[in-house]
């Protein structure tokens, strides 16, 4: 297989495209799309988002030290794109996209009710990196939509048609190919029947 060398760039795809909600100390809130988000620690549960300083939401997150990561779905694709190309300086994106604000339990920023998972976060550290600043935050609460719960109390997030972003395009996550550890798991032996 032939290869080409390109200049250094961010080619780590696909990534989650999430809707981040935030609120300043005056009670003004906003929603922005973030494609540079990720898990950074499991205990304590922590994640990160990268935001440009010139974004309208940047000062809200920096000032309040709080935000909510709202997972996106196929049904939220248009809102996800819109909230990434429009500014909250110019309009209320919640209203423009018909997104329902809900109350977070541990932070002041709103949650998006249409999202299957709302991850409430408190900023622990801000790393100034260049074009973007990295907000490292502790997860202080998670809200999940009960429609993806079964009668046994199991959460089926993969049934939510989650959204991913890859090199300028949105995709719905699809076919399951395996489970964690499947490459080393021993196959189950079938029991022999007595004749």
Short mmCIF file of N, CA and C in Angstrom, two decimals:
data_model
loop_
_atom_site.label_atom_id
_atom_site.label_comp_id
_atom_site.label_asym_id
_atom_site.label_seq_id
_atom_site.Cartn_x
_atom_site.Cartn_y
_atom_site.Cartn_z
N UNK A 1 0.85 -1.18 0.00
CA UNK A 1 0.00 0.00 0.00
C UNK A 1 0.90 1.24 0.00
N UNK A 2 0.70 2.12 -0.96
CA UNK A 2 1.51 3.34 -1.06
C UNK A 2 1.06 4.37 -0.02
N UNK A 3 1.99 5.18 0.44
CA UNK A 3 1.70 6.21 1.45
C UNK A 3 2.21 7.56 0.94
N UNK A 4 1.56 8.64 1.41
CA UNK A 4 2.00 10.01 1.17
C UNK A 4 2.26 10.67 2.50
N UNK A 5 3.21 11.58 2.55
CA UNK A 5 3.44 12.37 3.76
C UNK A 5 2.78 13.73 3.60
N UNK A 6 2.01 14.14 4.62
CA UNK A 6 1.37 15.44 4.65
C UNK A 6 1.99 16.24 5.78
N UNK A 7 1.75 17.54 5.77
CA UNK A 7 2.23 18.36 6.88
C UNK A 7 1.51 17.93 8.16
N UNK A 8 2.12 18.16 9.32
CA UNK A 8 1.46 17.76 10.57
C UNK A 8 0.07 18.38 10.70
N UNK A 9 -0.88 17.58 11.08
CA UNK A 9 -2.26 18.04 11.22
C UNK A 9 -3.06 17.07 12.06
N UNK A 10 -4.25 17.48 12.42
CA UNK A 10 -5.12 16.65 13.25
C UNK A 10 -5.91 15.69 12.36
N UNK A 11 -5.44 14.48 12.27
CA UNK A 11 -6.10 13.46 11.46
C UNK A 11 -6.58 12.30 12.32
N UNK A 12 -6.78 12.56 13.58
CA UNK A 12 -7.27 11.52 14.49
C UNK A 12 -8.80 11.48 14.37
N UNK A 13 -9.29 10.66 13.46
CA UNK A 13 -10.73 10.54 13.19
C UNK A 13 -11.12 9.08 13.24
N UNK A 14 -12.40 8.77 13.48
CA UNK A 14 -13.49 9.68 13.81
C UNK A 14 -13.42 10.11 15.27
N UNK A 15 -14.17 11.16 15.56
CA UNK A 15 -14.26 11.69 16.92
C UNK A 15 -15.73 11.92 17.25
N UNK A 16 -16.06 11.98 18.53
CA UNK A 16 -17.46 12.32 18.86
C UNK A 16 -17.71 13.79 18.56
N UNK A 17 -18.85 14.08 18.00
CA UNK A 17 -19.29 15.47 17.86
C UNK A 17 -20.32 15.69 18.96
N UNK A 18 -19.98 16.50 19.95
CA UNK A 18 -20.86 16.69 21.10
C UNK A 18 -21.36 18.13 21.17
N UNK A 19 -22.47 18.31 21.82
CA UNK A 19 -23.00 19.64 22.09
C UNK A 19 -22.65 19.99 23.53
N UNK A 20 -21.89 21.05 23.70
CA UNK A 20 -21.47 21.50 25.03
C UNK A 20 -22.35 22.69 25.42
N UNK A 21 -22.96 22.59 26.58
CA UNK A 21 -23.77 23.69 27.10
C UNK A 21 -23.04 24.34 28.25
N UNK A 22 -23.22 25.65 28.36
CA UNK A 22 -22.53 26.41 29.40
C UNK A 22 -23.37 27.62 29.79
N UNK A 23 -22.98 28.24 30.91
CA UNK A 23 -23.71 29.41 31.40
C UNK A 23 -22.74 30.32 32.13
N UNK A 24 -22.88 31.64 31.90
CA UNK A 24 -22.02 32.57 32.62
C UNK A 24 -22.65 32.94 33.96
N UNK A 25 -21.95 33.76 34.74
CA UNK A 25 -22.43 34.10 36.08
C UNK A 25 -23.66 35.00 36.07
N UNK A 26 -23.97 35.60 34.93
CA UNK A 26 -25.17 36.43 34.81
C UNK A 26 -26.39 35.61 34.38
N UNK A 27 -26.21 34.32 34.14
CA UNK A 27 -27.33 33.46 33.76
C UNK A 27 -27.51 33.31 32.27
N UNK A 28 -26.62 33.89 31.46
CA UNK A 28 -26.70 33.71 30.00
C UNK A 28 -26.12 32.35 29.65
N UNK A 29 -26.82 31.62 28.79
CA UNK A 29 -26.29 30.32 28.43
C UNK A 29 -26.11 30.20 26.92
N UNK A 30 -25.42 29.15 26.53
CA UNK A 30 -25.13 28.91 25.12
C UNK A 30 -24.88 27.43 24.91
N UNK A 31 -24.92 27.04 23.65
CA UNK A 31 -24.58 25.68 23.25
C UNK A 31 -23.62 25.79 22.06
N UNK A 32 -22.52 25.03 22.11
CA UNK A 32 -21.58 25.00 21.01
C UNK A 32 -21.21 23.56 20.70
N UNK A 33 -20.81 23.34 19.47
CA UNK A 33 -20.38 22.02 19.05
C UNK A 33 -18.89 21.89 19.29
N UNK A 34 -18.50 20.76 19.86
CA UNK A 34 -17.09 20.46 20.09
C UNK A 34 -16.82 19.07 19.52
N UNK A 35 -15.84 18.99 18.62
CA UNK A 35 -15.45 17.68 18.09
C UNK A 35 -14.16 17.20 18.74
N UNK A 36 -13.48 18.07 19.45
CA UNK A 36 -12.26 17.67 20.15
C UNK A 36 -12.59 17.49 21.62
N UNK A 37 -13.12 16.31 21.92
CA UNK A 37 -13.51 15.96 23.28
C UNK A 37 -13.06 14.53 23.53
N UNK A 38 -12.71 14.24 24.76
CA UNK A 38 -12.29 12.87 25.02
C UNK A 38 -12.19 12.54 26.49
N UNK A 39 -12.14 11.26 26.76
CA UNK A 39 -11.96 10.74 28.10
C UNK A 39 -10.49 10.86 28.48
N UNK A 40 -10.20 11.30 29.70
CA UNK A 40 -8.81 11.41 30.13
C UNK A 40 -8.50 10.62 31.40
N UNK A 41 -9.51 10.25 32.17
CA UNK A 41 -9.26 9.51 33.40
C UNK A 41 -10.55 8.81 33.82
N UNK A 42 -10.41 7.62 34.41
CA UNK A 42 -11.61 6.90 34.86
C UNK A 42 -11.87 7.04 36.36
N UNK A 43 -10.84 7.27 37.15
CA UNK A 43 -11.03 7.41 38.58
C UNK A 43 -10.08 8.47 39.14
N UNK A 44 -10.54 9.70 39.37
CA UNK A 44 -11.93 10.14 39.20
C UNK A 44 -12.27 10.27 37.72
N UNK A 45 -13.55 10.16 37.41
CA UNK A 45 -14.01 10.30 36.02
C UNK A 45 -13.72 11.71 35.54
N UNK A 46 -12.95 11.82 34.45
CA UNK A 46 -12.58 13.12 33.90
C UNK A 46 -12.62 13.07 32.38
N UNK A 47 -12.89 14.21 31.78
CA UNK A 47 -12.86 14.34 30.33
C UNK A 47 -12.27 15.69 29.96
N UNK A 48 -12.08 15.89 28.66
CA UNK A 48 -11.52 17.16 28.20
C UNK A 48 -12.28 17.64 26.98
N UNK A 49 -12.29 18.96 26.82
CA UNK A 49 -12.77 19.59 25.59
C UNK A 49 -11.77 20.66 25.20
N UNK A 50 -11.62 20.88 23.90
CA UNK A 50 -10.75 21.95 23.40
C UNK A 50 -11.62 23.02 22.78
N UNK A 51 -11.39 24.29 23.17
CA UNK A 51 -12.22 25.41 22.72
C UNK A 51 -11.30 26.57 22.32
N UNK A 52 -11.61 27.20 21.21
CA UNK A 52 -10.87 28.39 20.78
C UNK A 52 -11.23 29.57 21.68
N UNK A 53 -10.25 30.42 21.99
CA UNK A 53 -10.50 31.57 22.86
C UNK A 53 -11.52 32.54 22.30
N UNK A 54 -11.62 32.63 20.98
CA UNK A 54 -12.55 33.59 20.39
C UNK A 54 -13.99 33.10 20.34
N UNK A 55 -14.22 31.85 20.72
CA UNK A 55 -15.59 31.34 20.74
C UNK A 55 -16.39 32.03 21.84
N UNK A 56 -17.65 32.30 21.57
CA UNK A 56 -18.54 32.98 22.51
C UNK A 56 -18.63 32.23 23.84
N UNK A 57 -18.60 30.92 23.79
CA UNK A 57 -18.73 30.11 25.01
C UNK A 57 -17.46 30.04 25.84
N UNK A 58 -16.33 30.39 25.24
CA UNK A 58 -15.05 30.24 25.94
C UNK A 58 -15.07 30.96 27.29
N UNK A 59 -15.48 32.25 27.28
CA UNK A 59 -15.46 33.01 28.54
C UNK A 59 -16.45 32.46 29.55
N UNK A 60 -17.56 31.89 29.07
CA UNK A 60 -18.56 31.32 29.97
C UNK A 60 -17.97 30.13 30.73
N UNK A 61 -17.28 29.27 30.00
CA UNK A 61 -16.69 28.08 30.62
C UNK A 61 -15.54 28.48 31.54
N UNK A 62 -14.72 29.40 31.09
CA UNK A 62 -13.57 29.84 31.89
C UNK A 62 -14.04 30.53 33.18
N UNK A 63 -15.07 31.38 33.06
CA UNK A 63 -15.59 32.14 34.20
C UNK A 63 -16.32 31.26 35.20
N UNK A 64 -17.19 30.38 34.70
CA UNK A 64 -18.02 29.56 35.59
C UNK A 64 -17.29 28.31 36.08
N UNK A 65 -16.36 27.82 35.25
CA UNK A 65 -15.67 26.58 35.60
C UNK A 65 -16.56 25.36 35.48
N UNK A 66 -17.63 25.47 34.68
CA UNK A 66 -18.58 24.37 34.53
C UNK A 66 -19.06 24.27 33.08
N UNK A 67 -19.47 23.08 32.70
CA UNK A 67 -20.12 22.87 31.40
C UNK A 67 -20.76 21.49 31.41
N UNK A 68 -21.59 21.23 30.40
CA UNK A 68 -22.21 19.92 30.24
C UNK A 68 -21.90 19.42 28.83
N UNK A 69 -21.44 18.18 28.74
CA UNK A 69 -21.24 17.53 27.45
C UNK A 69 -22.50 16.71 27.17
N UNK A 70 -23.17 17.03 26.07
CA UNK A 70 -24.40 16.35 25.67
C UNK A 70 -24.09 15.49 24.45
N UNK A 71 -24.23 14.16 24.58
CA UNK A 71 -23.96 13.30 23.44
C UNK A 71 -24.99 13.54 22.34
N UNK A 72 -24.56 13.34 21.10
CA UNK A 72 -25.42 13.62 19.96
C UNK A 72 -25.81 12.34 19.24
N UNK A 73 -26.91 12.45 18.50
CA UNK A 73 -27.48 11.31 17.77
C UNK A 73 -27.78 11.73 16.34
N UNK A 74 -28.19 10.76 15.55
CA UNK A 74 -28.59 11.05 14.17
C UNK A 74 -29.67 12.14 14.16
N UNK A 75 -30.62 12.07 15.07
CA UNK A 75 -31.71 13.06 15.13
C UNK A 75 -31.20 14.46 15.48
N UNK A 76 -30.03 14.55 16.12
CA UNK A 76 -29.46 15.84 16.51
C UNK A 76 -28.38 16.32 15.53
N UNK A 77 -28.22 15.65 14.38
CA UNK A 77 -27.15 15.99 13.45
C UNK A 77 -27.25 17.44 12.96
N UNK A 78 -28.42 17.88 12.55
CA UNK A 78 -28.57 19.25 12.03
C UNK A 78 -28.24 20.26 13.13
N UNK A 79 -28.74 20.04 14.33
CA UNK A 79 -28.44 20.95 15.45
C UNK A 79 -26.96 20.93 15.78
N UNK A 80 -26.34 19.78 15.68
CA UNK A 80 -24.91 19.66 15.97
C UNK A 80 -24.10 20.49 14.98
N UNK A 81 -24.44 20.39 13.71
CA UNK A 81 -23.74 21.18 12.71
C UNK A 81 -24.01 22.67 12.89
N UNK A 82 -25.28 23.02 13.08
CA UNK A 82 -25.68 24.42 13.21
C UNK A 82 -24.98 25.11 14.39
N UNK A 83 -24.92 24.41 15.51
CA UNK A 83 -24.32 25.00 16.71
C UNK A 83 -22.80 25.12 16.59
N UNK A 84 -22.23 24.51 15.56
CA UNK A 84 -20.81 24.64 15.31
C UNK A 84 -20.46 25.74 14.33
N UNK A 85 -21.44 26.17 13.54
CA UNK A 85 -21.16 27.20 12.53
C UNK A 85 -21.83 28.54 12.84
N UNK A 86 -22.72 28.58 13.80
CA UNK A 86 -23.38 29.82 14.23
C UNK A 86 -22.86 30.23 15.59
N UNK A 87 -22.93 31.51 15.89
CA UNK A 87 -22.45 32.02 17.17
C UNK A 87 -23.60 32.43 18.08
N UNK A 88 -23.45 32.11 19.35
CA UNK A 88 -24.41 32.54 20.36
C UNK A 88 -24.40 34.04 20.58
N UNK A 89 -23.39 34.73 20.05
CA UNK A 89 -23.39 36.20 20.12
C UNK A 89 -24.53 36.78 19.29
N UNK A 90 -24.92 36.05 18.25
CA UNK A 90 -25.88 36.56 17.28
C UNK A 90 -27.30 36.03 17.46
N UNK A 91 -27.45 34.88 18.12
CA UNK A 91 -28.77 34.28 18.26
C UNK A 91 -28.81 33.26 19.38
N UNK A 92 -30.03 32.91 19.76
CA UNK A 92 -30.26 31.86 20.75
C UNK A 92 -30.32 30.54 19.98
N UNK A 93 -29.25 29.76 20.05
CA UNK A 93 -29.19 28.52 19.27
C UNK A 93 -30.12 27.44 19.81
N UNK A 94 -30.41 27.49 21.11
CA UNK A 94 -31.41 26.56 21.66
C UNK A 94 -32.73 26.76 20.93
N UNK A 95 -33.15 28.02 20.84
CA UNK A 95 -34.42 28.36 20.21
C UNK A 95 -34.38 28.07 18.71
N UNK A 96 -33.30 28.45 18.05
CA UNK A 96 -33.19 28.27 16.61
C UNK A 96 -33.29 26.80 16.22
N UNK A 97 -32.76 25.91 17.05
CA UNK A 97 -32.75 24.47 16.75
C UNK A 97 -33.83 23.68 17.48
N UNK A 98 -34.67 24.39 18.26
CA UNK A 98 -35.74 23.71 18.98
C UNK A 98 -35.24 22.74 20.04
N UNK A 99 -34.10 23.07 20.65
CA UNK A 99 -33.55 22.21 21.70
C UNK A 99 -34.19 22.55 23.04
N UNK A 100 -34.54 21.52 23.79
CA UNK A 100 -35.20 21.69 25.08
C UNK A 100 -34.15 21.77 26.19
N UNK A 101 -34.17 22.88 26.94
CA UNK A 101 -33.26 23.02 28.08
C UNK A 101 -33.83 22.27 29.28
N UNK A 102 -32.95 21.53 29.93
CA UNK A 102 -33.31 20.86 31.17
C UNK A 102 -32.34 21.30 32.26
N UNK A 103 -32.63 20.92 33.47
CA UNK A 103 -31.78 21.30 34.59
C UNK A 103 -30.73 20.25 34.88
N UNK A 104 -29.51 20.72 35.04
CA UNK A 104 -28.44 19.84 35.51
C UNK A 104 -28.63 19.66 37.01
N UNK A 105 -28.02 18.63 37.57
CA UNK A 105 -28.15 18.37 39.01
C UNK A 105 -27.03 19.02 39.82
N UNK A 106 -25.82 19.10 39.22
CA UNK A 106 -24.66 19.56 39.98
C UNK A 106 -24.01 20.83 39.46
N UNK A 107 -24.38 21.27 38.25
CA UNK A 107 -23.82 22.49 37.67
C UNK A 107 -24.95 23.40 37.23
N UNK A 108 -24.64 24.65 36.95
CA UNK A 108 -25.68 25.61 36.56
C UNK A 108 -26.00 25.59 35.07
N UNK A 109 -25.08 25.10 34.26
CA UNK A 109 -25.33 25.03 32.82
C UNK A 109 -26.51 24.10 32.55
N UNK A 110 -27.32 24.39 31.52
CA UNK A 110 -28.44 23.51 31.21
C UNK A 110 -27.99 22.23 30.52
N UNK A 111 -28.86 21.24 30.53
CA UNK A 111 -28.66 20.03 29.74
C UNK A 111 -29.60 20.10 28.55
N UNK A 112 -29.30 19.34 27.51
CA UNK A 112 -30.18 19.23 26.34
C UNK A 112 -30.99 17.95 26.51
N UNK A 113 -32.30 18.11 26.64
CA UNK A 113 -33.17 16.98 26.94
C UNK A 113 -33.21 15.96 25.81
N UNK A 114 -33.00 16.37 24.58
CA UNK A 114 -33.02 15.46 23.44
C UNK A 114 -31.78 14.56 23.38
N UNK A 115 -30.77 14.88 24.16
CA UNK A 115 -29.54 14.10 24.18
C UNK A 115 -29.73 12.86 25.06
N UNK A 116 -29.21 11.69 24.64
CA UNK A 116 -29.36 10.50 25.46
C UNK A 116 -28.50 10.49 26.72
N UNK A 117 -27.41 11.27 26.72
CA UNK A 117 -26.52 11.33 27.87
C UNK A 117 -26.05 12.77 28.07
N UNK A 118 -26.16 13.26 29.29
CA UNK A 118 -25.69 14.60 29.66
C UNK A 118 -24.63 14.42 30.74
N UNK A 119 -23.42 14.88 30.46
CA UNK A 119 -22.29 14.69 31.36
C UNK A 119 -21.93 16.03 31.99
N UNK A 120 -22.24 16.20 33.26
CA UNK A 120 -22.01 17.45 33.97
C UNK A 120 -20.56 17.51 34.46
N UNK A 121 -19.90 18.62 34.18
CA UNK A 121 -18.46 18.71 34.43
C UNK A 121 -18.06 19.98 35.17
N UNK A 122 -17.01 19.86 36.00
CA UNK A 122 -16.37 21.01 36.64
C UNK A 122 -14.92 21.05 36.20
N UNK A 123 -14.50 22.22 35.74
CA UNK A 123 -13.14 22.39 35.23
C UNK A 123 -12.13 22.27 36.37
N UNK A 124 -11.10 21.47 36.14
CA UNK A 124 -10.01 21.29 37.10
C UNK A 124 -8.75 21.99 36.65
N UNK A 125 -8.57 22.11 35.34
CA UNK A 125 -7.34 22.69 34.81
C UNK A 125 -7.60 23.19 33.39
N UNK A 126 -6.95 24.30 33.03
CA UNK A 126 -7.01 24.82 31.67
C UNK A 126 -5.58 24.89 31.14
N UNK A 127 -5.34 24.22 30.03
CA UNK A 127 -4.03 24.26 29.40
C UNK A 127 -4.11 25.12 28.15
N UNK A 128 -3.33 26.20 28.14
CA UNK A 128 -3.29 27.06 26.96
C UNK A 128 -2.30 26.46 25.98
N UNK A 129 -2.82 26.04 24.81
CA UNK A 129 -2.01 25.25 23.90
C UNK A 129 -1.65 25.96 22.60
N UNK A 130 -2.41 26.92 22.17
CA UNK A 130 -2.20 27.55 20.86
C UNK A 130 -3.55 27.98 20.32
N UNK A 131 -3.99 27.37 19.23
CA UNK A 131 -5.28 27.73 18.64
C UNK A 131 -6.44 27.42 19.58
N UNK A 132 -6.28 26.41 20.42
CA UNK A 132 -7.32 25.98 21.36
C UNK A 132 -6.74 25.88 22.77
N UNK A 133 -7.62 26.08 23.75
CA UNK A 133 -7.27 25.79 25.13
C UNK A 133 -7.97 24.48 25.50
N UNK A 134 -7.26 23.67 26.27
CA UNK A 134 -7.79 22.38 26.70
C UNK A 134 -8.36 22.53 28.11
N UNK A 135 -9.66 22.27 28.24
CA UNK A 135 -10.33 22.28 29.54
C UNK A 135 -10.39 20.83 30.03
N UNK A 136 -9.69 20.55 31.13
CA UNK A 136 -9.74 19.23 31.75
C UNK A 136 -10.71 19.35 32.91
N UNK A 137 -11.71 18.47 32.91
CA UNK A 137 -12.80 18.61 33.88
C UNK A 137 -13.15 17.28 34.53
N UNK A 138 -13.60 17.38 35.77
CA UNK A 138 -14.10 16.20 36.49
C UNK A 138 -15.59 16.05 36.23
N UNK A 139 -16.01 14.83 35.98
CA UNK A 139 -17.43 14.53 35.80
C UNK A 139 -18.06 14.48 37.18
N UNK A 140 -19.07 15.34 37.40
CA UNK A 140 -19.71 15.40 38.72
C UNK A 140 -21.10 14.77 38.73
N UNK A 141 -21.66 14.52 37.56
CA UNK A 141 -22.95 13.84 37.46
C UNK A 141 -23.19 13.45 36.01
N UNK A 142 -23.94 12.38 35.83
CA UNK A 142 -24.35 11.95 34.49
C UNK A 142 -25.84 11.69 34.52
N UNK A 143 -26.56 12.26 33.54
CA UNK A 143 -27.98 11.97 33.38
C UNK A 143 -28.14 11.15 32.11
N UNK A 144 -28.98 10.12 32.17
CA UNK A 144 -29.23 9.29 30.99
C UNK A 144 -30.72 9.21 30.71
N UNK A 145 -31.05 9.04 29.43
CA UNK A 145 -32.45 8.94 29.02
C UNK A 145 -32.97 7.54 29.31
N UNK A 146 -34.07 7.48 30.02
CA UNK A 146 -34.64 6.20 30.44
C UNK A 146 -35.13 5.37 29.25
N UNK A 147 -35.37 5.99 28.10
CA UNK A 147 -35.86 5.23 26.95
C UNK A 147 -34.85 4.18 26.47
N UNK A 148 -33.59 4.31 26.88
CA UNK A 148 -32.57 3.34 26.49
C UNK A 148 -32.25 2.34 27.61
N UNK A 149 -33.09 2.33 28.64
CA UNK A 149 -32.95 1.38 29.74
C UNK A 149 -33.88 0.19 29.48
N UNK A 150 -33.43 -1.01 29.84
CA UNK A 150 -34.33 -2.16 29.74
C UNK A 150 -34.90 -2.49 31.11
N UNK A 151 -35.74 -3.49 31.14
CA UNK A 151 -36.42 -3.86 32.40
C UNK A 151 -35.47 -4.39 33.46
N UNK A 152 -34.26 -4.79 33.06
CA UNK A 152 -33.27 -5.28 34.01
C UNK A 152 -32.35 -4.17 34.52
N UNK A 153 -32.56 -2.94 34.03
CA UNK A 153 -31.74 -1.82 34.48
C UNK A 153 -30.46 -1.62 33.67
N UNK A 154 -30.34 -2.31 32.54
CA UNK A 154 -29.17 -2.13 31.67
C UNK A 154 -29.40 -0.98 30.72
N UNK A 155 -28.36 -0.22 30.48
CA UNK A 155 -28.42 0.96 29.61
C UNK A 155 -27.90 0.57 28.23
N UNK A 156 -28.68 0.79 27.19
CA UNK A 156 -28.33 0.41 25.81
C UNK A 156 -28.04 1.66 24.99
N UNK A 157 -26.93 2.31 25.28
CA UNK A 157 -26.56 3.55 24.61
C UNK A 157 -26.38 3.38 23.11
N UNK A 158 -25.89 2.21 22.68
CA UNK A 158 -25.63 2.02 21.26
C UNK A 158 -26.90 1.95 20.42
N UNK A 159 -28.05 1.92 21.05
CA UNK A 159 -29.32 1.96 20.33
C UNK A 159 -29.76 3.40 20.05
N UNK A 160 -28.98 4.38 20.48
CA UNK A 160 -29.35 5.79 20.34
C UNK A 160 -28.93 6.41 19.01
N UNK A 161 -28.33 5.64 18.12
CA UNK A 161 -27.85 6.16 16.83
C UNK A 161 -26.88 7.31 17.04
N UNK A 162 -25.83 7.04 17.82
CA UNK A 162 -24.83 8.06 18.15
C UNK A 162 -24.14 8.61 16.91
N UNK A 163 -23.72 9.87 17.03
CA UNK A 163 -23.12 10.60 15.92
C UNK A 163 -21.60 10.65 16.08
N UNK A 164 -20.90 10.54 14.97
CA UNK A 164 -19.44 10.72 14.94
C UNK A 164 -19.10 11.69 13.82
N UNK A 165 -17.94 12.32 13.94
CA UNK A 165 -17.47 13.31 12.96
C UNK A 165 -16.14 12.82 12.42
N UNK A 166 -16.00 12.82 11.10
CA UNK A 166 -14.75 12.36 10.51
C UNK A 166 -14.40 13.22 9.31
N UNK A 167 -13.36 14.02 9.46
CA UNK A 167 -12.78 14.80 8.36
C UNK A 167 -13.85 15.59 7.60
N UNK A 168 -14.67 16.34 8.35
CA UNK A 168 -15.67 17.22 7.75
C UNK A 168 -17.01 16.58 7.46
N UNK A 169 -17.21 15.33 7.88
CA UNK A 169 -18.46 14.65 7.61
C UNK A 169 -19.00 13.99 8.88
N UNK A 170 -20.35 13.91 8.96
CA UNK A 170 -21.01 13.29 10.10
C UNK A 170 -21.45 11.87 9.73
N UNK A 171 -21.31 10.97 10.70
CA UNK A 171 -21.71 9.59 10.49
C UNK A 171 -22.49 9.08 11.70
N UNK A 172 -23.44 8.20 11.42
CA UNK A 172 -24.14 7.50 12.49
C UNK A 172 -23.34 6.23 12.77
N UNK A 173 -23.08 5.94 14.05
CA UNK A 173 -22.38 4.71 14.38
C UNK A 173 -23.25 3.52 14.02
N UNK A 174 -22.62 2.47 13.54
CA UNK A 174 -23.41 1.36 13.01
C UNK A 174 -23.11 0.01 13.59
N UNK A 175 -22.68 -0.88 12.74
CA UNK A 175 -22.54 -2.30 13.02
C UNK A 175 -21.52 -2.60 14.11
N UNK A 176 -21.93 -3.40 15.07
CA UNK A 176 -21.02 -3.86 16.12
C UNK A 176 -20.11 -4.93 15.53
N UNK A 177 -18.81 -4.78 15.77
CA UNK A 177 -17.82 -5.72 15.24
C UNK A 177 -17.25 -6.65 16.30
N UNK A 178 -17.39 -6.30 17.55
CA UNK A 178 -16.85 -7.12 18.62
C UNK A 178 -17.09 -6.44 19.95
N UNK A 179 -16.56 -7.03 21.00
CA UNK A 179 -16.66 -6.46 22.33
C UNK A 179 -15.27 -6.38 22.93
N UNK A 180 -15.12 -5.58 23.95
CA UNK A 180 -13.82 -5.41 24.59
C UNK A 180 -13.28 -6.77 25.05
N UNK A 181 -12.07 -7.08 24.65
CA UNK A 181 -11.43 -8.33 25.03
C UNK A 181 -11.72 -9.50 24.10
N UNK A 182 -12.47 -9.28 23.03
CA UNK A 182 -12.86 -10.38 22.15
C UNK A 182 -11.65 -11.02 21.46
N UNK A 183 -10.58 -10.28 21.29
CA UNK A 183 -9.41 -10.83 20.59
C UNK A 183 -8.65 -11.86 21.42
N UNK A 184 -8.86 -11.87 22.71
CA UNK A 184 -8.14 -12.82 23.58
C UNK A 184 -9.07 -13.78 24.31
N UNK A 185 -10.36 -13.60 24.13
CA UNK A 185 -11.33 -14.45 24.82
C UNK A 185 -11.34 -15.84 24.21
N UNK A 186 -11.38 -16.86 25.04
CA UNK A 186 -11.45 -18.24 24.56
C UNK A 186 -12.88 -18.54 24.13
N UNK A 187 -13.03 -19.25 23.02
CA UNK A 187 -14.40 -19.57 22.58
C UNK A 187 -15.09 -20.50 23.58
N UNK A 188 -16.37 -20.32 23.71
CA UNK A 188 -17.15 -21.16 24.62
C UNK A 188 -17.26 -22.56 24.02
N UNK A 189 -17.06 -23.59 24.84
CA UNK A 189 -17.18 -24.98 24.37
C UNK A 189 -18.62 -25.43 24.54
N UNK A 190 -19.11 -26.09 23.49
CA UNK A 190 -20.47 -26.64 23.57
C UNK A 190 -20.44 -27.95 24.35
N UNK A 191 -21.43 -28.12 25.20
CA UNK A 191 -21.53 -29.36 25.99
C UNK A 191 -22.03 -30.49 25.10
N UNK A 192 -21.45 -31.66 25.27
CA UNK A 192 -21.90 -32.85 24.52
C UNK A 192 -23.18 -33.38 25.14
N UNK A 193 -24.08 -33.76 24.26
CA UNK A 193 -25.33 -34.36 24.73
C UNK A 193 -25.13 -35.86 24.93
N UNK A 194 -25.78 -36.40 25.94
CA UNK A 194 -25.75 -37.86 26.17
C UNK A 194 -26.74 -38.52 25.24
N UNK A 195 -26.31 -39.56 24.56
CA UNK A 195 -27.18 -40.26 23.62
C UNK A 195 -27.99 -41.33 24.31
#
